[in-house]
PDB file of C-alpha atoms in Angstrom:
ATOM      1  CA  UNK S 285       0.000   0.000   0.000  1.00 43.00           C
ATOM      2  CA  UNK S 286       1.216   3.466  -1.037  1.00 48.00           C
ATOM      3  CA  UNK S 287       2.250   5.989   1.303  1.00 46.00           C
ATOM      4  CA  UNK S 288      -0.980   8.068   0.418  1.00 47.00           C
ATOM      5  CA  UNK S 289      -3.298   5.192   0.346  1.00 49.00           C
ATOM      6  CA  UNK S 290      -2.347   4.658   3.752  1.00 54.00           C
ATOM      7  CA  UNK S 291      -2.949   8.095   5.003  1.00 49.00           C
ATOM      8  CA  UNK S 292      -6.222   8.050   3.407  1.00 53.00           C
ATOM      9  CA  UNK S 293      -6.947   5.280   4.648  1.00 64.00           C
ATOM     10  CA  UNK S 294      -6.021   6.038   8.517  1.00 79.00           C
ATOM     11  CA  UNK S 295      -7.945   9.308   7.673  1.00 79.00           C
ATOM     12  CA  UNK S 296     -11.204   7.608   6.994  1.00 85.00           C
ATOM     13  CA  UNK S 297     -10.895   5.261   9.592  1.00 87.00           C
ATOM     14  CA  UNK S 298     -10.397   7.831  12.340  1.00 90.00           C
ATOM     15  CA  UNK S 299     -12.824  10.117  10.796  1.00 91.00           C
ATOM     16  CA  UNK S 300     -15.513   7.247  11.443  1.00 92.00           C
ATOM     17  CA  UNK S 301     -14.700   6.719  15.148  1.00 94.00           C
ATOM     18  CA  UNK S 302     -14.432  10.494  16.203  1.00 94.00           C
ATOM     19  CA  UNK S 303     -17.927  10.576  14.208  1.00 94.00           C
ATOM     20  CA  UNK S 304     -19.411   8.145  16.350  1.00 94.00           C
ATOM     21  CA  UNK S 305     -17.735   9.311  19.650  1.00 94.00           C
ATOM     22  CA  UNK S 306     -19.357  12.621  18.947  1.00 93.00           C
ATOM     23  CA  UNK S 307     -22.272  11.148  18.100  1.00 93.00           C
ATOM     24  CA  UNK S 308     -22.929   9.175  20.852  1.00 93.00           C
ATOM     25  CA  UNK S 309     -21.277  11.719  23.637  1.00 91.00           C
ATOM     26  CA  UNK S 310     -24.034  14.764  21.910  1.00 91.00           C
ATOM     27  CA  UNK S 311     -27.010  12.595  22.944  1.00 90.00           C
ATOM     28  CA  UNK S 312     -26.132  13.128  27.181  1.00 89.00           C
ATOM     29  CA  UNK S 313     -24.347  16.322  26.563  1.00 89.00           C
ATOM     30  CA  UNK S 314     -26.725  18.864  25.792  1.00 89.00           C
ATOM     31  CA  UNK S 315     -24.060  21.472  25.583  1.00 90.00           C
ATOM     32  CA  UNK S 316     -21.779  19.628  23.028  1.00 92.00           C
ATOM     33  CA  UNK S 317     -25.434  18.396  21.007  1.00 92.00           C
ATOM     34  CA  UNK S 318     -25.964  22.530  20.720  1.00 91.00           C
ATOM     35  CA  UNK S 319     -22.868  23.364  19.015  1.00 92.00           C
ATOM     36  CA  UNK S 320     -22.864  20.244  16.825  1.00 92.00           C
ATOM     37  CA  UNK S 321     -26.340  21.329  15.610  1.00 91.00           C
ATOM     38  CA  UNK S 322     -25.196  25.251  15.960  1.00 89.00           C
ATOM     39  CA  UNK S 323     -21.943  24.218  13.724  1.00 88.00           C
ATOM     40  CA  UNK S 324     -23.763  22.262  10.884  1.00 88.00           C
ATOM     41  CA  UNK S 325     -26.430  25.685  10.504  1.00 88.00           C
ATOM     42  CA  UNK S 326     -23.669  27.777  10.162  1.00 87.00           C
ATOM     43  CA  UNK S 327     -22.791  29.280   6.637  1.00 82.00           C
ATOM     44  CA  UNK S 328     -19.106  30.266   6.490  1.00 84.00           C
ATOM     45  CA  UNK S 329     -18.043  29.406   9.592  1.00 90.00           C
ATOM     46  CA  UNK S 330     -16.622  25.713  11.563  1.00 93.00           C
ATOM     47  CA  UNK S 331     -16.359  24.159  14.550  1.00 95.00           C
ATOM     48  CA  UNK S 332     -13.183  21.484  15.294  1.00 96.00           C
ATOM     49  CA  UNK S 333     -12.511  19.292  17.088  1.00 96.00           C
ATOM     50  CA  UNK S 334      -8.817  19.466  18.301  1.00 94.00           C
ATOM     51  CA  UNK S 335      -5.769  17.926  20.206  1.00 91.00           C
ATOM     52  CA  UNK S 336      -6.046  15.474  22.833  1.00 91.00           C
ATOM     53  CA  UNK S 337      -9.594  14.402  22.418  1.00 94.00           C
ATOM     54  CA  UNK S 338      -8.962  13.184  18.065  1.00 95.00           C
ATOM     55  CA  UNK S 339      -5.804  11.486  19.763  1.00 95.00           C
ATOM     56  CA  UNK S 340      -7.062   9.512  22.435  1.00 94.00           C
ATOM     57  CA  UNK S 341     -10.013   8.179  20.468  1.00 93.00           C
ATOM     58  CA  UNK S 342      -7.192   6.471  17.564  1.00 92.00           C
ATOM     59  CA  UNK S 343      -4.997   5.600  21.130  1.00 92.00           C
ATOM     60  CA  UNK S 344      -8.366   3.887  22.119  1.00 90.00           C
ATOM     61  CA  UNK S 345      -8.049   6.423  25.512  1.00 90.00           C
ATOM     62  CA  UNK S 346     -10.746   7.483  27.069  1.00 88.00           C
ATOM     63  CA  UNK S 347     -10.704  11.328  26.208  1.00 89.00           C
ATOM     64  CA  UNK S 348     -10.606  13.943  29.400  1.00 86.00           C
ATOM     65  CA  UNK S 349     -11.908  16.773  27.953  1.00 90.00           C
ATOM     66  CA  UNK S 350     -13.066  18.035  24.561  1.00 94.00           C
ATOM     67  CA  UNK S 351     -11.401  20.685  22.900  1.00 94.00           C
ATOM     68  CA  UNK S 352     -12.987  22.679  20.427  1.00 96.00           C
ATOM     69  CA  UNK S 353     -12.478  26.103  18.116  1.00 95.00           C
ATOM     70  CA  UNK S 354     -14.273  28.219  16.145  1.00 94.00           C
ATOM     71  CA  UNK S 355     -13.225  29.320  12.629  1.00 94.00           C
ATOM     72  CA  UNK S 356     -15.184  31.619  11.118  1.00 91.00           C
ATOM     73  CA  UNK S 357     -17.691  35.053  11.643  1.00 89.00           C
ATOM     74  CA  UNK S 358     -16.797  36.460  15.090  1.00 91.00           C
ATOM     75  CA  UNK S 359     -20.497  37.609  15.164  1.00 90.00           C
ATOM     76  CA  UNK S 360     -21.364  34.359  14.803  1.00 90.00           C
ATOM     77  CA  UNK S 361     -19.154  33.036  17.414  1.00 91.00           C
ATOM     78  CA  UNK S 362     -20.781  35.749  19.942  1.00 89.00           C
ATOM     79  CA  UNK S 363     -24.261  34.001  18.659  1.00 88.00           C
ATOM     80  CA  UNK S 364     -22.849  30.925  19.699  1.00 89.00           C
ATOM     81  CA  UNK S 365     -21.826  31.626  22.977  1.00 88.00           C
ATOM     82  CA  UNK S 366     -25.078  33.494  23.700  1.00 88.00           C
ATOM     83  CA  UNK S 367     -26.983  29.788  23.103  1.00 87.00           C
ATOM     84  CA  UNK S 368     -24.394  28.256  25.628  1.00 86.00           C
ATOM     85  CA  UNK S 369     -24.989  31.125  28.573  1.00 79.00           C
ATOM     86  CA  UNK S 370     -27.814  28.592  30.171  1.00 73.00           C
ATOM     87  CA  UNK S 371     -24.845  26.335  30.266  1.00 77.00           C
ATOM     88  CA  UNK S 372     -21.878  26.413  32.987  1.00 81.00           C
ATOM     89  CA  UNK S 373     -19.793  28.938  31.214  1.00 83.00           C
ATOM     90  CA  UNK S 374     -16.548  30.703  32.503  1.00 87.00           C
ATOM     91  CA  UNK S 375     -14.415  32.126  30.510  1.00 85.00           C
ATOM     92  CA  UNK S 376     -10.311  30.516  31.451  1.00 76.00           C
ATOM     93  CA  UNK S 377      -7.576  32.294  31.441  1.00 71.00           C
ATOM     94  CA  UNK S 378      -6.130  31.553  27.609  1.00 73.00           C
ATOM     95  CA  UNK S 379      -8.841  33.587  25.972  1.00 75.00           C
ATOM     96  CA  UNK S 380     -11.242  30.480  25.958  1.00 87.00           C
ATOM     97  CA  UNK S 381     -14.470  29.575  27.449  1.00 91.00           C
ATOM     98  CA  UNK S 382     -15.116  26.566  29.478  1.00 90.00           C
ATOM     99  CA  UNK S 383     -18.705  24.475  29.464  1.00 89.00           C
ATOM    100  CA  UNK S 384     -19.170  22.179  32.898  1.00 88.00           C
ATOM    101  CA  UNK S 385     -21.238  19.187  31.971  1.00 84.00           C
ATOM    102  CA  UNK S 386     -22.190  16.069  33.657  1.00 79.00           C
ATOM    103  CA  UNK S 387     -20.175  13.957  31.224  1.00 78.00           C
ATOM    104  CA  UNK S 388     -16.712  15.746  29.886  1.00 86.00           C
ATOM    105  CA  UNK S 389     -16.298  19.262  30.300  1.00 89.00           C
ATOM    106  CA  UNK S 390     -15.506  21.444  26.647  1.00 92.00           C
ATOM    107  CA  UNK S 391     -13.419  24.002  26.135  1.00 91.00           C
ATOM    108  CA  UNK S 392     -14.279  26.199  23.407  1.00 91.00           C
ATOM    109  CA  UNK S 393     -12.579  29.648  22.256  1.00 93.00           C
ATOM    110  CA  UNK S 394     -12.413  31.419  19.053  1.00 94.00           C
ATOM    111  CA  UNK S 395      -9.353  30.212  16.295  1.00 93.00           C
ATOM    112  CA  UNK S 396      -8.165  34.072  16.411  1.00 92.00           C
ATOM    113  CA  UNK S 397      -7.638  33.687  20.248  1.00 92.00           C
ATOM    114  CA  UNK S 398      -5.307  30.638  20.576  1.00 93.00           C
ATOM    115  CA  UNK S 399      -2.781  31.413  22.729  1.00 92.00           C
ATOM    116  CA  UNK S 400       0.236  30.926  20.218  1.00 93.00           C
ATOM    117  CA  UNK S 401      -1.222  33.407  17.428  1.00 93.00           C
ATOM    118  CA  UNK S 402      -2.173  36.210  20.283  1.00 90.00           C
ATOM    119  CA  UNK S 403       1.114  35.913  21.950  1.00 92.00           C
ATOM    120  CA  UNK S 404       3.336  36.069  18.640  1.00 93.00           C
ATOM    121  CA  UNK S 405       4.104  32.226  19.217  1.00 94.00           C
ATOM    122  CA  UNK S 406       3.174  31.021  15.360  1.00 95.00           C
ATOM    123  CA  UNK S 407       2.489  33.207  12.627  1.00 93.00           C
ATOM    124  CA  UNK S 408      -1.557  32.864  11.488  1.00 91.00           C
ATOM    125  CA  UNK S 409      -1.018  32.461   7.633  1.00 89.00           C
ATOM    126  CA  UNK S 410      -4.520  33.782   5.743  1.00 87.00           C
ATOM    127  CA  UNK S 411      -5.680  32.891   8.578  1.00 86.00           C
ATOM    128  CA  UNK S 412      -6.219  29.247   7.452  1.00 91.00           C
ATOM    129  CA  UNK S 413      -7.413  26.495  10.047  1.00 93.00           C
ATOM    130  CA  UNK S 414      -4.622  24.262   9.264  1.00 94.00           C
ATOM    131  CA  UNK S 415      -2.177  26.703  10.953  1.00 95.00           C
ATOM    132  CA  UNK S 416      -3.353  25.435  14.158  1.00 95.00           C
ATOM    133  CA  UNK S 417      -1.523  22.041  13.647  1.00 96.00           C
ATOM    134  CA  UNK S 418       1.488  24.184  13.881  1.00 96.00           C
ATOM    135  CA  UNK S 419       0.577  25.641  17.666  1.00 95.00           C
ATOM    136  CA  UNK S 420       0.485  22.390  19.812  1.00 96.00           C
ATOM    137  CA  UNK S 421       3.167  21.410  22.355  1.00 96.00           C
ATOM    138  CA  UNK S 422       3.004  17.479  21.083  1.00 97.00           C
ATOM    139  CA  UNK S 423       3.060  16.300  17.559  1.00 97.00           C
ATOM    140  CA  UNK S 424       0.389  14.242  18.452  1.00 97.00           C
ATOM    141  CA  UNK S 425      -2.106  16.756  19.184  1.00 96.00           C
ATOM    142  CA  UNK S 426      -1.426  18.485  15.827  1.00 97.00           C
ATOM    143  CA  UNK S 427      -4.818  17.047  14.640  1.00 96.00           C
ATOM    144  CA  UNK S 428      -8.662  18.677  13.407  1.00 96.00           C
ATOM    145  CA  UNK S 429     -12.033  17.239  13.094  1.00 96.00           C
ATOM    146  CA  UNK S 430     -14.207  19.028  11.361  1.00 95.00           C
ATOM    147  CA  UNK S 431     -17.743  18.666  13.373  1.00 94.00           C
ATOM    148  CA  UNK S 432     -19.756  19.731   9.774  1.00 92.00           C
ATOM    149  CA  UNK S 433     -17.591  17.783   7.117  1.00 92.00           C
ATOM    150  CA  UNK S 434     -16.905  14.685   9.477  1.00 92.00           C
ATOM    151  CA  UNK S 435     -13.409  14.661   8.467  1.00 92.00           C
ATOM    152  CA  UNK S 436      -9.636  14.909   9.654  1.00 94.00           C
ATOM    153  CA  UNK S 437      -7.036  17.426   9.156  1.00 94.00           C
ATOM    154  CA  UNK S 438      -3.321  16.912   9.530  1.00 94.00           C
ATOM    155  CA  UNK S 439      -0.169  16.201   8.450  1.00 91.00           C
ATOM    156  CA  UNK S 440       1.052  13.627   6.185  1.00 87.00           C
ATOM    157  CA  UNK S 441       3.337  11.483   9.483  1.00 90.00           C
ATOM    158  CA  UNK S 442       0.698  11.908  11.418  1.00 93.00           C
ATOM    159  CA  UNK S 443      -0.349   8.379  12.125  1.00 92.00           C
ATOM    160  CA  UNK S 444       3.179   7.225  11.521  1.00 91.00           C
ATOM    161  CA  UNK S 445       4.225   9.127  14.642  1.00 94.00           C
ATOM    162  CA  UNK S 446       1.428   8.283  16.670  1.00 93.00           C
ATOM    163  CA  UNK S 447       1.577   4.278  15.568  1.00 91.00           C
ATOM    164  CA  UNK S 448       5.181   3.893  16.132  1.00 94.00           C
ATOM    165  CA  UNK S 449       4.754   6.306  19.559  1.00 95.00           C
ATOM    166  CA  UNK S 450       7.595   8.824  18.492  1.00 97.00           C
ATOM    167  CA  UNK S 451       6.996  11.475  20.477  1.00 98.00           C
ATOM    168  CA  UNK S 452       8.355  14.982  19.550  1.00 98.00           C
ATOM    169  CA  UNK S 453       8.101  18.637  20.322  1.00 97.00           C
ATOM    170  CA  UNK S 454       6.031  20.725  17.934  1.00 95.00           C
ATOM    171  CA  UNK S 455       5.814  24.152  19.588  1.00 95.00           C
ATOM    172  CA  UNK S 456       8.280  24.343  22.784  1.00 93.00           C
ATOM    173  CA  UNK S 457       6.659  27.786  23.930  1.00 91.00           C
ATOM    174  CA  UNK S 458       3.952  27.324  26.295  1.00 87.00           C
ATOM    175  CA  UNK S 459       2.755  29.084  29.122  1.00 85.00           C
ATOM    176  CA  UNK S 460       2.437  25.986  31.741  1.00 89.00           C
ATOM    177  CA  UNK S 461       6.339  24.362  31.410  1.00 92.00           C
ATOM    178  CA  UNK S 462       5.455  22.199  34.512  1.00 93.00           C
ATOM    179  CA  UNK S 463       2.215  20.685  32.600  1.00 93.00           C
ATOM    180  CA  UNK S 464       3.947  20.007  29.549  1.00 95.00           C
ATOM    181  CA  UNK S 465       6.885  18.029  32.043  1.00 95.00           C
ATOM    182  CA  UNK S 466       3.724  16.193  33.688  1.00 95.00           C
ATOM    183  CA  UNK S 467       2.149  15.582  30.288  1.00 95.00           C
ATOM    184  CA  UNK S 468       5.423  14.190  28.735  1.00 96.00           C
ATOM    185  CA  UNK S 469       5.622  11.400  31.756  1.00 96.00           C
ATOM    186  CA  UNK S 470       2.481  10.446  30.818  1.00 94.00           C
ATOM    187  CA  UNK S 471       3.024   9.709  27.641  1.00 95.00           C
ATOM    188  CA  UNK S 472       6.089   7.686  28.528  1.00 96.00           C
ATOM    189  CA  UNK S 473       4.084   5.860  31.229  1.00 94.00           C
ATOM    190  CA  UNK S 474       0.795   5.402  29.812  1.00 92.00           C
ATOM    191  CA  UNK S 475       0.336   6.224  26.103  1.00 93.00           C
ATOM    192  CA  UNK S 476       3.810   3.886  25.456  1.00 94.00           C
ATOM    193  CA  UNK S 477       6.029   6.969  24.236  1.00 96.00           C
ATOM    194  CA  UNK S 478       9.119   5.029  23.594  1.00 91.00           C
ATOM    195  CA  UNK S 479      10.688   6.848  20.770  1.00 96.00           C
ATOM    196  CA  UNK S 480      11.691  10.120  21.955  1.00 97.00           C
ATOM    197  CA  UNK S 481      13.164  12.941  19.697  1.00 97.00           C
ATOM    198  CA  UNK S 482      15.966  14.885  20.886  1.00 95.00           C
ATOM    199  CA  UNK S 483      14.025  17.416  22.021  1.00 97.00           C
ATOM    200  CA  UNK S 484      11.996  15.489  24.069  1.00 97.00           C
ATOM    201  CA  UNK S 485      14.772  14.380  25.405  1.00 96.00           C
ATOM    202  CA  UNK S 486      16.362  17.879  25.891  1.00 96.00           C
ATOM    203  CA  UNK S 487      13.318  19.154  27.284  1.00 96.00           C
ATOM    204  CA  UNK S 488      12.756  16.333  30.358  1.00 96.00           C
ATOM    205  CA  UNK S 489      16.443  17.049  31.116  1.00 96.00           C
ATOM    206  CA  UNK S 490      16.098  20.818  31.836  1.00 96.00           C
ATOM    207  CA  UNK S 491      12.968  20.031  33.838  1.00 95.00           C
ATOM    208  CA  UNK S 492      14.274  17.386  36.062  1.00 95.00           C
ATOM    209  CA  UNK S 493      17.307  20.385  36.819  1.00 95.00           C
ATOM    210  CA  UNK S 494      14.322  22.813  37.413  1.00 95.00           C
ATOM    211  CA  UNK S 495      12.143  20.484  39.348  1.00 95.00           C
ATOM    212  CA  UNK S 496      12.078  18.515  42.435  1.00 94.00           C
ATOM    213  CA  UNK S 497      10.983  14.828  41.731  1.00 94.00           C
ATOM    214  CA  UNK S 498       8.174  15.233  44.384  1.00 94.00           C
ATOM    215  CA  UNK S 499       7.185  18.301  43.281  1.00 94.00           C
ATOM    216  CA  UNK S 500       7.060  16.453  39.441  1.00 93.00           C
ATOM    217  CA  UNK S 501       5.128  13.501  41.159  1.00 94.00           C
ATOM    218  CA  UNK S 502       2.840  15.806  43.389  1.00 94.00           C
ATOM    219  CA  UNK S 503       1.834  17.887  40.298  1.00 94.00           C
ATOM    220  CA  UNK S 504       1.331  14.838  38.428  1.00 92.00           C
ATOM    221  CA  UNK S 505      -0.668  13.134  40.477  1.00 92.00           C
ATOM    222  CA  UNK S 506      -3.386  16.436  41.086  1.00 91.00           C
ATOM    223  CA  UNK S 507      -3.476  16.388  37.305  1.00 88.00           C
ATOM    224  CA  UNK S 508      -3.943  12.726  36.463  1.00 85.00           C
ATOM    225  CA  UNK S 509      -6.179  11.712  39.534  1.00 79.00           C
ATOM    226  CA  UNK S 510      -6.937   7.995  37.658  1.00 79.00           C
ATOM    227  CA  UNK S 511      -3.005   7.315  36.600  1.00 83.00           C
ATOM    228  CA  UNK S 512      -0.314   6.667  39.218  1.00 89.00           C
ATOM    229  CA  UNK S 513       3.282   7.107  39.430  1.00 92.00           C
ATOM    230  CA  UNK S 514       5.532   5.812  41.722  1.00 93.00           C
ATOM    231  CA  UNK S 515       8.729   7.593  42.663  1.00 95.00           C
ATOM    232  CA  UNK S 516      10.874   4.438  41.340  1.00 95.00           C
ATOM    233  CA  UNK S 517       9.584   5.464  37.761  1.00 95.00           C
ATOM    234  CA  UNK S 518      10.538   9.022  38.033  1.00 94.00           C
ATOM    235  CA  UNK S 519      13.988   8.088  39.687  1.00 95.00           C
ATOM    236  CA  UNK S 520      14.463   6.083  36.504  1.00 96.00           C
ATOM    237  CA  UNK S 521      13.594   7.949  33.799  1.00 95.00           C
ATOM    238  CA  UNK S 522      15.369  11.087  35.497  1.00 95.00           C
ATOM    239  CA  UNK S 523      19.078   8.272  34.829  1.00 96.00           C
ATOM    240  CA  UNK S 524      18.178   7.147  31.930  1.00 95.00           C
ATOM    241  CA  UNK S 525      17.685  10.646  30.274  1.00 95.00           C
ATOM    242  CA  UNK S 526      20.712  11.951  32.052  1.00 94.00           C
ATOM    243  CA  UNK S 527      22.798   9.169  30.835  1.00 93.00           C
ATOM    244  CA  UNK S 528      21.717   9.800  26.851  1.00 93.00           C
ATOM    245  CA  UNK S 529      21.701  13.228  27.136  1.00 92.00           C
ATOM    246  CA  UNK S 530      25.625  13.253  28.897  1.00 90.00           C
ATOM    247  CA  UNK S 531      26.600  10.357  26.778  1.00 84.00           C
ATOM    248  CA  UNK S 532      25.246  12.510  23.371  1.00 86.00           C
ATOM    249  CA  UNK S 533      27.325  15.386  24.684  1.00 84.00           C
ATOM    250  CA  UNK S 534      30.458  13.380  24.737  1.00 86.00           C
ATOM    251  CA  UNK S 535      29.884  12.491  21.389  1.00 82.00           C
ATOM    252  CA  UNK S 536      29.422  15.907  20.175  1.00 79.00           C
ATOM    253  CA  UNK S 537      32.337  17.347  21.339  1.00 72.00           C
TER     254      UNK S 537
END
């Protein structure tokens, strides 16, 4: 099978299960079955699905959260949000809005407001959707649904990286360093991360230098309330990536 075949393939095969995850998540989330029917009424304008919840479905995860932005009419996105205000809405601190439900709670916030394009992180191209993929911290977030076309959006190694778990960097500037630590121990530990890039690699060993190990492990554990971690782990992952990124500095020089 070609190269493309594949990815079309993988494409239409995700597409299908994030379908039917939405599907069958809208019928006891009122909230998320608002904007789904909102999003297919809409004219010019799209709502995506984005990150971690696209990636946990193909890791056959159970998602935390759903992500989702708005692309399109800001008037419209004001309409939007003026449906959701007999929802639990707050607004976070990122420039987003967050929805409590009963099932997973949706964060929702306008494509002009992500936090890499209003902070000078990523340049917004013609302001085109796909510039997103360039704005996550993991290149396995850099991934779209599209709630009206029922289809994916992203890059050509996508599923490569995710299949064969090589784990990389795709935007290092982020405003929580300490959640991106906790989140790349998680992946090690419990998505099965073992291909790291170098700056993975680089990255965990200027954290463990700026962290404690408890404080990594405390942190962790108030984020990930269902996953454990035992000190043991920690202890050695903190060797093993001081040992390969000491040993690649001997060979560099």
């Amino acid at each position: 099978m070609s190269v493309l075949r594949k990815f079309t393939t993988n494409r239409e095969h995700l597409s299908d299960k994030v379908s039917r995850f939405f599907y069958e998540e809208s019928l006891n989330n009122r909230a998320l079955s608002l904007i789904m029917n909102k999003a297919n009424s809409f004219d010019s304008s799209s709502v995506y699905a984005f990150g971690g919840v696209v990636r946990d479905i193909e890791l056959q995860n159970t998602p935390s959260d759903i992500d989702l932005v708005f692309n399109g009419d800001r008037n419209e996105f004001n309409l939007l949000l003026e449906d959701l205000n007999g929802e639990r809405l707050t607004k976070n601190k990122f420039g987003g809005f967050r929805i409590k439900t009963n099932k997973l709670d949706i964060d929702f916030w306008h494509f002009e407001d992500t936090w890499a394009f209003s902070n000078d992180k990523v340049e917004n191209v013609n302001n085109s959707i796909d510039n997103i993929l360039l704005t996550t911290f993991f290149n396995w977030d850099a991934i779209l649904f599209d709630l009206k076309k029922q289809d994916i959006i992203c890059g050509n190694y996508y599923y490569y990286n995710l299949n064969s778990r090589y784990l990389d960097i795709n935007l290092s500037d982020n405003p929580n360093y300490i959640g991106s630590f906790s989140r790349i121990i998680k992946n090690i530990f419990h998505n099965n991360a073992n291909h790291l890039s170098h700056d993975i690699l680089d990255y965990l060993y200027k954290s463990f230098i700026d962290y404690h190990l408890l404080e990594v492990k405390d942190f962790y554990l108030y984020k990930n309330k269902k996953y454990d971690l035992q000190m043991r782990q920690l202890i050695a992952l903190y060797d093993k990536v001081n040992f390969i990124v000491e040993h690649n500095k001997c060979l560099n020089q």
